[in-house]
Protein backbone atom coordinates (compact mmCIF):
# COMPACT_ATOMS: atom_id res chain seq x y z
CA UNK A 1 -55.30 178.14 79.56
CA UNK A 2 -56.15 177.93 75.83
CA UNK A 3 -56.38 174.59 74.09
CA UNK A 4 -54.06 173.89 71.61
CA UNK A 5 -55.75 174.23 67.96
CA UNK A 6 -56.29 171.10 66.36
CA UNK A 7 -54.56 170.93 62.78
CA UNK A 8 -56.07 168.13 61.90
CA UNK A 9 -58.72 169.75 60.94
CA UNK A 10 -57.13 171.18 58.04
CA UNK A 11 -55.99 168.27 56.71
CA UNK A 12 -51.83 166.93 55.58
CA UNK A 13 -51.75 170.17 53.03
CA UNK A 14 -53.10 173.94 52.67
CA UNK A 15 -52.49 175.47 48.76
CA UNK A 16 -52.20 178.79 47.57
CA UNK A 17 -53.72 179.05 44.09
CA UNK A 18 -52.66 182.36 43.42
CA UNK A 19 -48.60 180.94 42.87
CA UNK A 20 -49.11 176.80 43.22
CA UNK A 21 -47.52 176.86 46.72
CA UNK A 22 -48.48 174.29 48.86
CA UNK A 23 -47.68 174.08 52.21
CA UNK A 24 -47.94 171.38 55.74
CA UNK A 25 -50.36 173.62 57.73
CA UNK A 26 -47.98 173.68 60.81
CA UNK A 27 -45.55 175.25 59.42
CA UNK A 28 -46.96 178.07 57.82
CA UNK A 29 -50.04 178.99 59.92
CA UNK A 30 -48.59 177.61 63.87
CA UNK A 31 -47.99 180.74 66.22
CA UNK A 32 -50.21 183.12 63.86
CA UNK A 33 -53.38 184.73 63.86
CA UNK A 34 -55.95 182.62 61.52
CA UNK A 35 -58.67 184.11 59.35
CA UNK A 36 -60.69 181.10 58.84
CA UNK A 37 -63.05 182.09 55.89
CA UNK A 38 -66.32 180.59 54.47
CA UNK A 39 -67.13 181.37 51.37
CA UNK A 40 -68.31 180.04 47.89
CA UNK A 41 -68.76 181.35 44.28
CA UNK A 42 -72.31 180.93 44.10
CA UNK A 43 -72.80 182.88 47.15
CA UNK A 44 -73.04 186.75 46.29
CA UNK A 45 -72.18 188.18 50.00
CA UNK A 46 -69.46 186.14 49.80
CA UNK A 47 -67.91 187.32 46.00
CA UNK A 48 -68.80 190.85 47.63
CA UNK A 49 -66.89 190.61 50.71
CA UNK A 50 -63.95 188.54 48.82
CA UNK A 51 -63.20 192.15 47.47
CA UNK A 52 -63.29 193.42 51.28
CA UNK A 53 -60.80 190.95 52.68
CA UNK A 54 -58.06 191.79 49.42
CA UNK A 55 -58.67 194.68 50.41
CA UNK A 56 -57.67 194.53 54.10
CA UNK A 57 -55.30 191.77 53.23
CA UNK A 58 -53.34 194.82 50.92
CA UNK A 59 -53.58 197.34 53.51
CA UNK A 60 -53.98 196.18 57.10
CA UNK A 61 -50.86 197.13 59.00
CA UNK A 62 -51.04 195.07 61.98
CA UNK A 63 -48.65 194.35 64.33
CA UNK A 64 -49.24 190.76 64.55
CA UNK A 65 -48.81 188.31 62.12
CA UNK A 66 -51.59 186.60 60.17
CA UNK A 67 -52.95 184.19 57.65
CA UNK A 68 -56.04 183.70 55.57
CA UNK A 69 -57.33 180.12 55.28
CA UNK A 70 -60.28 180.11 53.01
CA UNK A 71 -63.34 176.83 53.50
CA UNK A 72 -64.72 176.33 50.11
CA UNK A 73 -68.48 175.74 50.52
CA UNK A 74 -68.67 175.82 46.56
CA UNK A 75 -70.66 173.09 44.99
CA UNK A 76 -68.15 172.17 41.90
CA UNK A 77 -64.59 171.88 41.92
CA UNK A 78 -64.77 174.42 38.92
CA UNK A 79 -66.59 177.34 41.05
CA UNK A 80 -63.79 176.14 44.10
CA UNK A 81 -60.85 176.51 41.15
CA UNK A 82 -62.65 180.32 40.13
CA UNK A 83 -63.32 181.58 43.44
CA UNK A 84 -59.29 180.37 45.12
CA UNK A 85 -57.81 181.99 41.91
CA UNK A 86 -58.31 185.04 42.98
CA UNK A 87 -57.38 184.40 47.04
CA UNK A 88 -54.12 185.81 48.07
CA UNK A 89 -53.82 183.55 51.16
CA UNK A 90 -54.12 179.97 51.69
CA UNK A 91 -56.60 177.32 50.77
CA UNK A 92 -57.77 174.04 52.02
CA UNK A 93 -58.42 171.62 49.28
CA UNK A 94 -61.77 170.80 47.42
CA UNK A 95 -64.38 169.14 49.20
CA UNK A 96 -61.94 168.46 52.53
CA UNK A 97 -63.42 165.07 54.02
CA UNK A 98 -63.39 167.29 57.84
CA UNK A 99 -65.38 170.35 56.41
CA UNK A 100 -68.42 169.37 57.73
CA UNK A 101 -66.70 169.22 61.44
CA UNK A 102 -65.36 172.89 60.92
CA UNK A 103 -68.84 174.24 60.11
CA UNK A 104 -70.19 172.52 63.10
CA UNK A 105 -67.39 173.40 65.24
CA UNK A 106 -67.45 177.19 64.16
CA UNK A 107 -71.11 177.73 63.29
CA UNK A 108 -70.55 178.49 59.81
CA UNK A 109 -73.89 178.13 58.90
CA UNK A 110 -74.70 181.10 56.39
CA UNK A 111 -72.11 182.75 54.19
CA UNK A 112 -70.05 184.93 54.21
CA UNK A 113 -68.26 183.28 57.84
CA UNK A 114 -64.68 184.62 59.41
CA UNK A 115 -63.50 182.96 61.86
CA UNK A 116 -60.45 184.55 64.20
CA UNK A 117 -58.11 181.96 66.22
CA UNK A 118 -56.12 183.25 68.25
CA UNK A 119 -51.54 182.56 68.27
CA UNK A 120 -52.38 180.24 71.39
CA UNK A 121 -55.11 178.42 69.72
CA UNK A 122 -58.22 180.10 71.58
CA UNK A 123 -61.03 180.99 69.94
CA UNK A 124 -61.41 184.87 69.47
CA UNK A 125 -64.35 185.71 67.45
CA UNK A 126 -66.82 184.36 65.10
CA UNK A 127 -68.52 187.28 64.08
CA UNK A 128 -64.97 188.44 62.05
CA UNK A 129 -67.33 189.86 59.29
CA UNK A 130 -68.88 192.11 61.10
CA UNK A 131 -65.61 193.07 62.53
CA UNK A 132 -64.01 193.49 59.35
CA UNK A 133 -67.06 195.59 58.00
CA UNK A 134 -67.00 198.09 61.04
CA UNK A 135 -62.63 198.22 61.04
CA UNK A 136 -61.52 197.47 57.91
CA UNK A 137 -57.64 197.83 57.86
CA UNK A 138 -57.16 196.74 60.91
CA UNK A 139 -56.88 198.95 63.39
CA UNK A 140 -58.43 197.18 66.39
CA UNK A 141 -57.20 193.55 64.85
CA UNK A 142 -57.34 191.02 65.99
CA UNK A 143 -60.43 192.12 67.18
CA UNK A 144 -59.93 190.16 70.37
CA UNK A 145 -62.60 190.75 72.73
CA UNK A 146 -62.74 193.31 75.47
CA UNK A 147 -60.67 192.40 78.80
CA UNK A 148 -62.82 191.73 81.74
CA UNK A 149 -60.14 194.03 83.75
CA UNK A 150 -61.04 197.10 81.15
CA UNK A 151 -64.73 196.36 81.75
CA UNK A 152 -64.79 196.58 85.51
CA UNK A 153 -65.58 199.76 87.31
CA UNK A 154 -62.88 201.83 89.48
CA UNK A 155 -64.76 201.06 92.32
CA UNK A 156 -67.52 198.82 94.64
CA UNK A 157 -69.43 198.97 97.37
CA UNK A 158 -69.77 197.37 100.31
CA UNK A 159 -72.23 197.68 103.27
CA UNK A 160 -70.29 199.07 106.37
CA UNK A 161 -72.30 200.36 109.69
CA UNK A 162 -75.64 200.43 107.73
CA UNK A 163 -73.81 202.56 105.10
CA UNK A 164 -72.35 202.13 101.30
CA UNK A 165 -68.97 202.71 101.42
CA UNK A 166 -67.03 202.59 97.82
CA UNK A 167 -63.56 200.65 97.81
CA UNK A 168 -61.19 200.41 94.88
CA UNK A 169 -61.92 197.35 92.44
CA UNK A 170 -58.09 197.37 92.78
CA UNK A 171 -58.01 195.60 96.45
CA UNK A 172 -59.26 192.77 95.03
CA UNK A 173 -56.86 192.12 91.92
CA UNK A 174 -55.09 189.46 93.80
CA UNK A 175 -58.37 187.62 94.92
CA UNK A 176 -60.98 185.03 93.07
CA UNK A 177 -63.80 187.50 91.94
CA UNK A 178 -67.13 185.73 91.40
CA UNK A 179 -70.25 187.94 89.58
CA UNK A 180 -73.40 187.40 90.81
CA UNK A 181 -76.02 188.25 87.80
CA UNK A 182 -79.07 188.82 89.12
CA UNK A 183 -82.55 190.70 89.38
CA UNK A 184 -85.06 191.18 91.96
CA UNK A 185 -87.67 190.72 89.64
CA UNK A 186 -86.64 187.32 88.82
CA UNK A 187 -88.06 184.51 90.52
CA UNK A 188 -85.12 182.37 90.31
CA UNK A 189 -82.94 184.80 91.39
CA UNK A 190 -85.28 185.41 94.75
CA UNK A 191 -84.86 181.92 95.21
CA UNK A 192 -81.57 180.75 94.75
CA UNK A 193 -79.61 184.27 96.48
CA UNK A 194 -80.29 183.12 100.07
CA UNK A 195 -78.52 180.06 98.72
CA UNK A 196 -75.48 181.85 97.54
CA UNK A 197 -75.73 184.24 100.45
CA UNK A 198 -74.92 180.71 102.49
CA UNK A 199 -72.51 180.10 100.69
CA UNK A 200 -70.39 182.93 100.59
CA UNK A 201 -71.03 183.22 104.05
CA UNK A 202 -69.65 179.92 104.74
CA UNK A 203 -67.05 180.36 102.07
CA UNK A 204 -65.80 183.55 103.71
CA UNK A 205 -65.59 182.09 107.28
CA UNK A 206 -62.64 179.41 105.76
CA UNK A 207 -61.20 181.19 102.92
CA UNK A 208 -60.71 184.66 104.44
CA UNK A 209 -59.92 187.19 101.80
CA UNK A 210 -58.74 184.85 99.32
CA UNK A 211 -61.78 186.07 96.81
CA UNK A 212 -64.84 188.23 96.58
CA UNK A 213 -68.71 188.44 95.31
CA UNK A 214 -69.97 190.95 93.86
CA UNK A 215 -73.12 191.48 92.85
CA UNK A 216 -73.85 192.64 89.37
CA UNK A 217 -77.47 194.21 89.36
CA UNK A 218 -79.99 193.23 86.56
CA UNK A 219 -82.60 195.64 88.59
CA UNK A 220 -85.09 198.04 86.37
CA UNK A 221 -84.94 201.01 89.38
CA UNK A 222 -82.29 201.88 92.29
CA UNK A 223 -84.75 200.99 94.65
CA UNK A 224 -85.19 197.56 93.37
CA UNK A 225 -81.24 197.14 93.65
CA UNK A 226 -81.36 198.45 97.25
CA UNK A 227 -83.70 196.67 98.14
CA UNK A 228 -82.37 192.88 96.46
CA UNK A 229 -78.89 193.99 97.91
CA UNK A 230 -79.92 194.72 101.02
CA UNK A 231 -80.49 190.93 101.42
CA UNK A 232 -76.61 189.93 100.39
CA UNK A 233 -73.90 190.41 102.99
CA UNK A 234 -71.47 191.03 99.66
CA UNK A 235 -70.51 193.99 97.56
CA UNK A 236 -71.97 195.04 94.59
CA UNK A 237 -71.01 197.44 91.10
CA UNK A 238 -72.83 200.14 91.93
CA UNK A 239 -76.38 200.75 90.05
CA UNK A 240 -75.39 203.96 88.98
CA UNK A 241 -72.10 202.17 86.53
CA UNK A 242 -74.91 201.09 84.17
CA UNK A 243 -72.68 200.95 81.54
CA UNK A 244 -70.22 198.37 83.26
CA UNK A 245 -72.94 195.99 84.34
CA UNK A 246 -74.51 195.90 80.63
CA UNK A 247 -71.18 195.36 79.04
CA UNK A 248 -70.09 192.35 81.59
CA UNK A 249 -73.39 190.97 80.59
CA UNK A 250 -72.34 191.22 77.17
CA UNK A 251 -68.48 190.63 77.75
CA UNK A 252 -69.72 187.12 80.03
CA UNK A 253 -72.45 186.05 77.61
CA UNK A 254 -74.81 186.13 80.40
CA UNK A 255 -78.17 185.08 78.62
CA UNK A 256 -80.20 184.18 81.66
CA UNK A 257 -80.75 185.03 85.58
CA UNK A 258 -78.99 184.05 88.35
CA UNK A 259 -75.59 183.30 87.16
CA UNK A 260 -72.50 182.83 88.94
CA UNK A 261 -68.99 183.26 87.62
CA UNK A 262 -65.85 182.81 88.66
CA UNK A 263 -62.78 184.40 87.73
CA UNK A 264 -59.68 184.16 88.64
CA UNK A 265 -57.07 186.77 90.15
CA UNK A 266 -55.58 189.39 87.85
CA UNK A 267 -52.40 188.42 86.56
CA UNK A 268 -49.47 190.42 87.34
CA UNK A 269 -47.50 189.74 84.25
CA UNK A 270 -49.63 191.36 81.07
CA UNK A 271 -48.64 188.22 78.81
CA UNK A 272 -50.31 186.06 81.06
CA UNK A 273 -54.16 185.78 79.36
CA UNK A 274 -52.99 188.93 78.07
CA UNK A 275 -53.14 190.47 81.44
CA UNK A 276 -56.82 189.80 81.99
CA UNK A 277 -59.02 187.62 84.47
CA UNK A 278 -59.29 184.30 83.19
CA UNK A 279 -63.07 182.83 83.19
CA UNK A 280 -62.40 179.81 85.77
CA UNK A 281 -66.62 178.38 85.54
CA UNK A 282 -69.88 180.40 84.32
CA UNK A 283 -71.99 177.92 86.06
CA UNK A 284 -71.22 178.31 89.48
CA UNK A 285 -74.75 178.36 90.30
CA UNK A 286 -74.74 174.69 89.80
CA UNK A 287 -71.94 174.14 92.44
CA UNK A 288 -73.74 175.69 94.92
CA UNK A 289 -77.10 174.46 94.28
CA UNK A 290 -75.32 170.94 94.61
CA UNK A 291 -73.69 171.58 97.94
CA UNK A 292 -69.85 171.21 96.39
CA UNK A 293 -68.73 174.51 97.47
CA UNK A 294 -66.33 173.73 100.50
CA UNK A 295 -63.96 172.06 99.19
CA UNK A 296 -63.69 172.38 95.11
CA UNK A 297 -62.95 176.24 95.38
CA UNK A 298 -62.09 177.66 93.20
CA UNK A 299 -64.54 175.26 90.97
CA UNK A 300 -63.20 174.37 88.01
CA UNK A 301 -65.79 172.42 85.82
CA UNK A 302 -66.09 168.85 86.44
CA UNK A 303 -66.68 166.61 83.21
CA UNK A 304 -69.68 165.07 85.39
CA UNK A 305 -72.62 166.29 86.55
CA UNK A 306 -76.26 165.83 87.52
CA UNK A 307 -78.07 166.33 84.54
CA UNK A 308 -81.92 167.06 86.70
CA UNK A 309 -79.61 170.14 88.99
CA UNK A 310 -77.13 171.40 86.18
CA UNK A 311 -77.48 174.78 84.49
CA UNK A 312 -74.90 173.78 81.55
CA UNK A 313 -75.58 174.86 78.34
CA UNK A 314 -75.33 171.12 76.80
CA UNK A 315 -76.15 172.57 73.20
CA UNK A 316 -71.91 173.29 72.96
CA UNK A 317 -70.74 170.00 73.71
CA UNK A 318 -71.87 166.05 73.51
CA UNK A 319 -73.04 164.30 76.83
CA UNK A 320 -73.27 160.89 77.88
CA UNK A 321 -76.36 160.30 79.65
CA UNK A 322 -77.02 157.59 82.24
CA UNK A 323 -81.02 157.51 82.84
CA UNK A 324 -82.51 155.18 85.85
CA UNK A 325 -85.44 156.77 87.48
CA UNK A 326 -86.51 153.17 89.02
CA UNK A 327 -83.26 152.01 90.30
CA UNK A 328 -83.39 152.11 94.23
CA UNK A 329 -80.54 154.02 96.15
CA UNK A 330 -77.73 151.50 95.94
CA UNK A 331 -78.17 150.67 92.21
CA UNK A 332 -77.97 154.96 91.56
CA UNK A 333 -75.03 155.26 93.17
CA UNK A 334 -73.05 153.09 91.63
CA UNK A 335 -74.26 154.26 88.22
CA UNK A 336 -73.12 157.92 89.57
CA UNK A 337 -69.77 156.69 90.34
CA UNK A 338 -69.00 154.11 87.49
CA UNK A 339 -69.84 157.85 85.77
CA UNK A 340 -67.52 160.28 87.50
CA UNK A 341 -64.75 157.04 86.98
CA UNK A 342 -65.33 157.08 82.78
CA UNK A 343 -65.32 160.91 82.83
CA UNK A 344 -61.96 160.85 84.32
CA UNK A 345 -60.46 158.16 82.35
CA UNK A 346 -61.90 159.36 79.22
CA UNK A 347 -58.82 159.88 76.94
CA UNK A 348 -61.20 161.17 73.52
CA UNK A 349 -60.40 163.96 71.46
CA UNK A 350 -63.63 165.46 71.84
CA UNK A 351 -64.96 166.87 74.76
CA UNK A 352 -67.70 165.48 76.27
CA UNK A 353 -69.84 166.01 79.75
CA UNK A 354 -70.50 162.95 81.61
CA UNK A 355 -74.31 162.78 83.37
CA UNK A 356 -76.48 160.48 85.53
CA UNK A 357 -80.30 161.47 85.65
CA UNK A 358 -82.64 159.93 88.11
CA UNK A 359 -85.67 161.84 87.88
CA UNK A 360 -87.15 162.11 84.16
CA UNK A 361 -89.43 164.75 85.13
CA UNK A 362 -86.98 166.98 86.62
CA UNK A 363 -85.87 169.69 83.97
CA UNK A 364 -83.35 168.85 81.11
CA UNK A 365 -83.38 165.30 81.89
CA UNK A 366 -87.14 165.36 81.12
CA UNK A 367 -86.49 167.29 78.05
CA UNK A 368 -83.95 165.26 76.80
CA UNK A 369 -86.22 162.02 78.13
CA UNK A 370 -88.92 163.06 75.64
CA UNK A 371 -87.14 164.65 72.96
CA UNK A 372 -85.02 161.40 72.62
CA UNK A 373 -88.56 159.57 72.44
CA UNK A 374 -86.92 157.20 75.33
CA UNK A 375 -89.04 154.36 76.78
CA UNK A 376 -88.52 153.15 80.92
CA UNK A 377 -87.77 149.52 80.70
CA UNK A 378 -86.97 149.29 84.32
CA UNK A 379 -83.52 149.17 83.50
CA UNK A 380 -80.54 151.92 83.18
CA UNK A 381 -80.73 153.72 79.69
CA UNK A 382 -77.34 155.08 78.53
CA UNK A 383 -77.62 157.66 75.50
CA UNK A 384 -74.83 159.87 74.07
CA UNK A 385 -76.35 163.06 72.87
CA UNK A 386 -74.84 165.27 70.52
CA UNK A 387 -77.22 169.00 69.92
CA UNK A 388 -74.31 171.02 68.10
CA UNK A 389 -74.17 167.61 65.02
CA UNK A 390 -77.91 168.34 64.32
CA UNK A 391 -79.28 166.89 67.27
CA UNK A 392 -77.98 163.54 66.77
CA UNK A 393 -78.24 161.16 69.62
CA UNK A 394 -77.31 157.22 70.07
CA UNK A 395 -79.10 155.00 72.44
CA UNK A 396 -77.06 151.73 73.92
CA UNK A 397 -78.60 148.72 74.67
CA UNK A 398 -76.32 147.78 77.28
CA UNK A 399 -77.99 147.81 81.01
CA UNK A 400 -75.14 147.32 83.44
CA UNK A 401 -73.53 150.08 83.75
CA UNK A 402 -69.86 150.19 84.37
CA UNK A 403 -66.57 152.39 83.66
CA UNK A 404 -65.64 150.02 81.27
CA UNK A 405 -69.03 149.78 79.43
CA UNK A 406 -69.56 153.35 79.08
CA UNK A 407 -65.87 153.77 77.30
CA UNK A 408 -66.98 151.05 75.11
CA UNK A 409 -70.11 152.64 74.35
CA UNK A 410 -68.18 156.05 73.37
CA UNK A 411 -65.93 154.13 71.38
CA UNK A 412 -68.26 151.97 69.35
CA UNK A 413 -72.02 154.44 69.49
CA UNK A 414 -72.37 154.76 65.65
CA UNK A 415 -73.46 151.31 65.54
CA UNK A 416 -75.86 151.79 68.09
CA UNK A 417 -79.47 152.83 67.36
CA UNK A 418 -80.18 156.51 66.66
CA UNK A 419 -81.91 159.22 65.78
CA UNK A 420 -82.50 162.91 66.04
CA UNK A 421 -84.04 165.70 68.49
């Protein structure tokens, strides 16, 4: 389910220059598509592709209903006054005190920047320039990305008497589908798939034929692919629908091998996620490799994790990080459960992923161990790390770690020490 959109963000008031109208953001942009445009005066792209959205904005015929809010990134309140002049939609004011957190929050870090949000709030694109550029009255608008249901071949196979058989990709509509992306070739991938084979293996002994793997081949040759998926007991997309593995890739930013997703049954009304699979986890890989497979199906992400196993891609969110490499068994656990307890009673408006990390050498947690330029005292180090705010990270000095001192550290870290990665 999509999150609501936060309005906040746009302050008490939105104006439109081009009559003097001003306007309480709710009411004039809630249950609409948003343009959310970045722009300035000074910025040549942008005065060029001003010309491209009046143009769209005069001709589009679209069936849905939408509204331009324009982000001044112009240096003077003058350039802001000359560049909004000539806007047909709506404005936020000059120099809004929570611009910063919408360029962070939608990566408008060059110039020109659309942004498309979604009626329910979800995100839809980021790259509505390009969009625009390639369609630009509007025909495909809102440019909403391609279902996962459109993307998935007719058919799979399975391996039945020693033999590929093909069945239709439409048996499984009412089942969990998880995607196995993965390549022979990859050493990662040769060493975590008798893992997953395990699992499903296990997973289809109690759950019956409540969902399905499939393996989705990142193979150079056929042979390769027969040869990695004659080691699975799943099915598979068949090598030969080239063209639907490379655009699930695409479709699931997959960026690195093995993943694991999970999605979850087809819904049978069409207004539902607009009648396509909804993306349960895309780090299912993580699940497994931590043994919580048997009883969290269908995995939904947990807001705590260990930081030396995990596969998350921490550069999208902050994380509070619990570090204690020299505590002995009884002293970790407790740390690990006073951290699952705060990331369930966390009540914040920002999301953020909840870690313990007991062995600094082991992958991100050694990373982050360096990067953060932390020193071992013996004692538990608690840090909350933020990658997408410039790197910015805060380092408690408190040592005994409980639920109610990590809430307290959330809600009071800018006075802690800090620094950058």
């Amino acid at each position: 389910m999509a999150e609501e959109f936060d309005f906040s963000l746009f302050g008490d008031v939105v104006v439109r220059p081009s009559t003097g109208e001003t306007a309480d953001p709710i009411e004039v942009l809630a249950d609409k598509v948003i343009l959310l445009y970045f722009g300035a005066l000074w910025n040549e792209p942008s005065v060029k592709f001003n010309l491209k959205l009046g143009l769209f904005d005069s001709l589009a015929k679209v069936p849905e209903e939408y509204e331009i809010v324009f982000c001044s990134m112009d240096r003077s309140e003058e350039d802001y006054n000359n560049f909004c002049a000539k806007m047909s939609g709506w404005c936020l004011p000059y120099a809004m005190p929570t611009l910063p957190k919408l360029i962070t929050e939608y990566k408008a870090h060059g110039m020109p920047h659309l942004v498309v949000i979604d009626k329910d709030g979800s995100l839809i694109t980021m790259e509505g320039v390009q969009s625009m550029m390639t369609d630009p009255v509007g025909k495909n608008f809102p440019w909403r990305r391609i279902r996962v249901v459109d993307i998935l071949p007719e058919t799979y196979v399975i391996k039945k008497d020693g033999e590929e058989v093909k069945q239709p990709m439409s048996y499984l509509d009412d089942r969990h589908l998880m995607l196995y992306f993965a390549a022979r070739s990859d050493d990662l991938s040769k060493e975590f798939t008798p893992w997953m084979t395990k699992a499903y293996n296990i997973l289809k002994g109690k759950r019956g034929d409540d969902f399905e793997l499939l393996y989705v081949s990142g193979d150079e040759s056929e042979p390769a692919f027969e040869a990695f998926f004659g080691e699975m007991t799943c099915g598979a997309i068949d090598f030969d629908d080239s063209d639907a593995r490379e655009a699930l890739e695409t479709r699931l930013d997959i960026t690195a091998y093995p993943t694991l997703v999970m999605l979850g049954p087809k819904p049978e009304d069409e207004e539902d996620n607009f009648g396509d699979r909804p993306i349960i986890n895309s780090e299912v890989r993580a699940v497994i490799e931590n043994g919580d497979y048997i009883t969290d199906f269908p995995f939904y992400p947990k807001p705590y994790g260990d930081l030396c196993k995990t596969t998350d891609d921490i550069n999208t969110h902050k994380c509070l990080i619990v570090f204690h490499e020299q505590g002995d068994e009884e002293e970790q656990f407790e740390i690990e459960y006073a951290v699952r307890d705060a990331s369930e009673e966390y009540r914040g408006e920002e999301f953020i992923k909840f870690y313990w990390a007991f062995d600094q050498d082991a992958g991100m947690a050694a990373n982050i161990w360096q990067a953060c330029e932390l020193i071992d005292s013996g004692t538990p180090t608690m840090v909350l790390l933020d990658v997408k705010n410039d790197g910015a990270f805060y380092v408690s000095d408190e040592t005994e770690i409980t639920p109610e001192t990590i809430k307290f550290f959330l809600m009071n870290f800018k006075s802690s020490p800090q620094g950058t990665i």
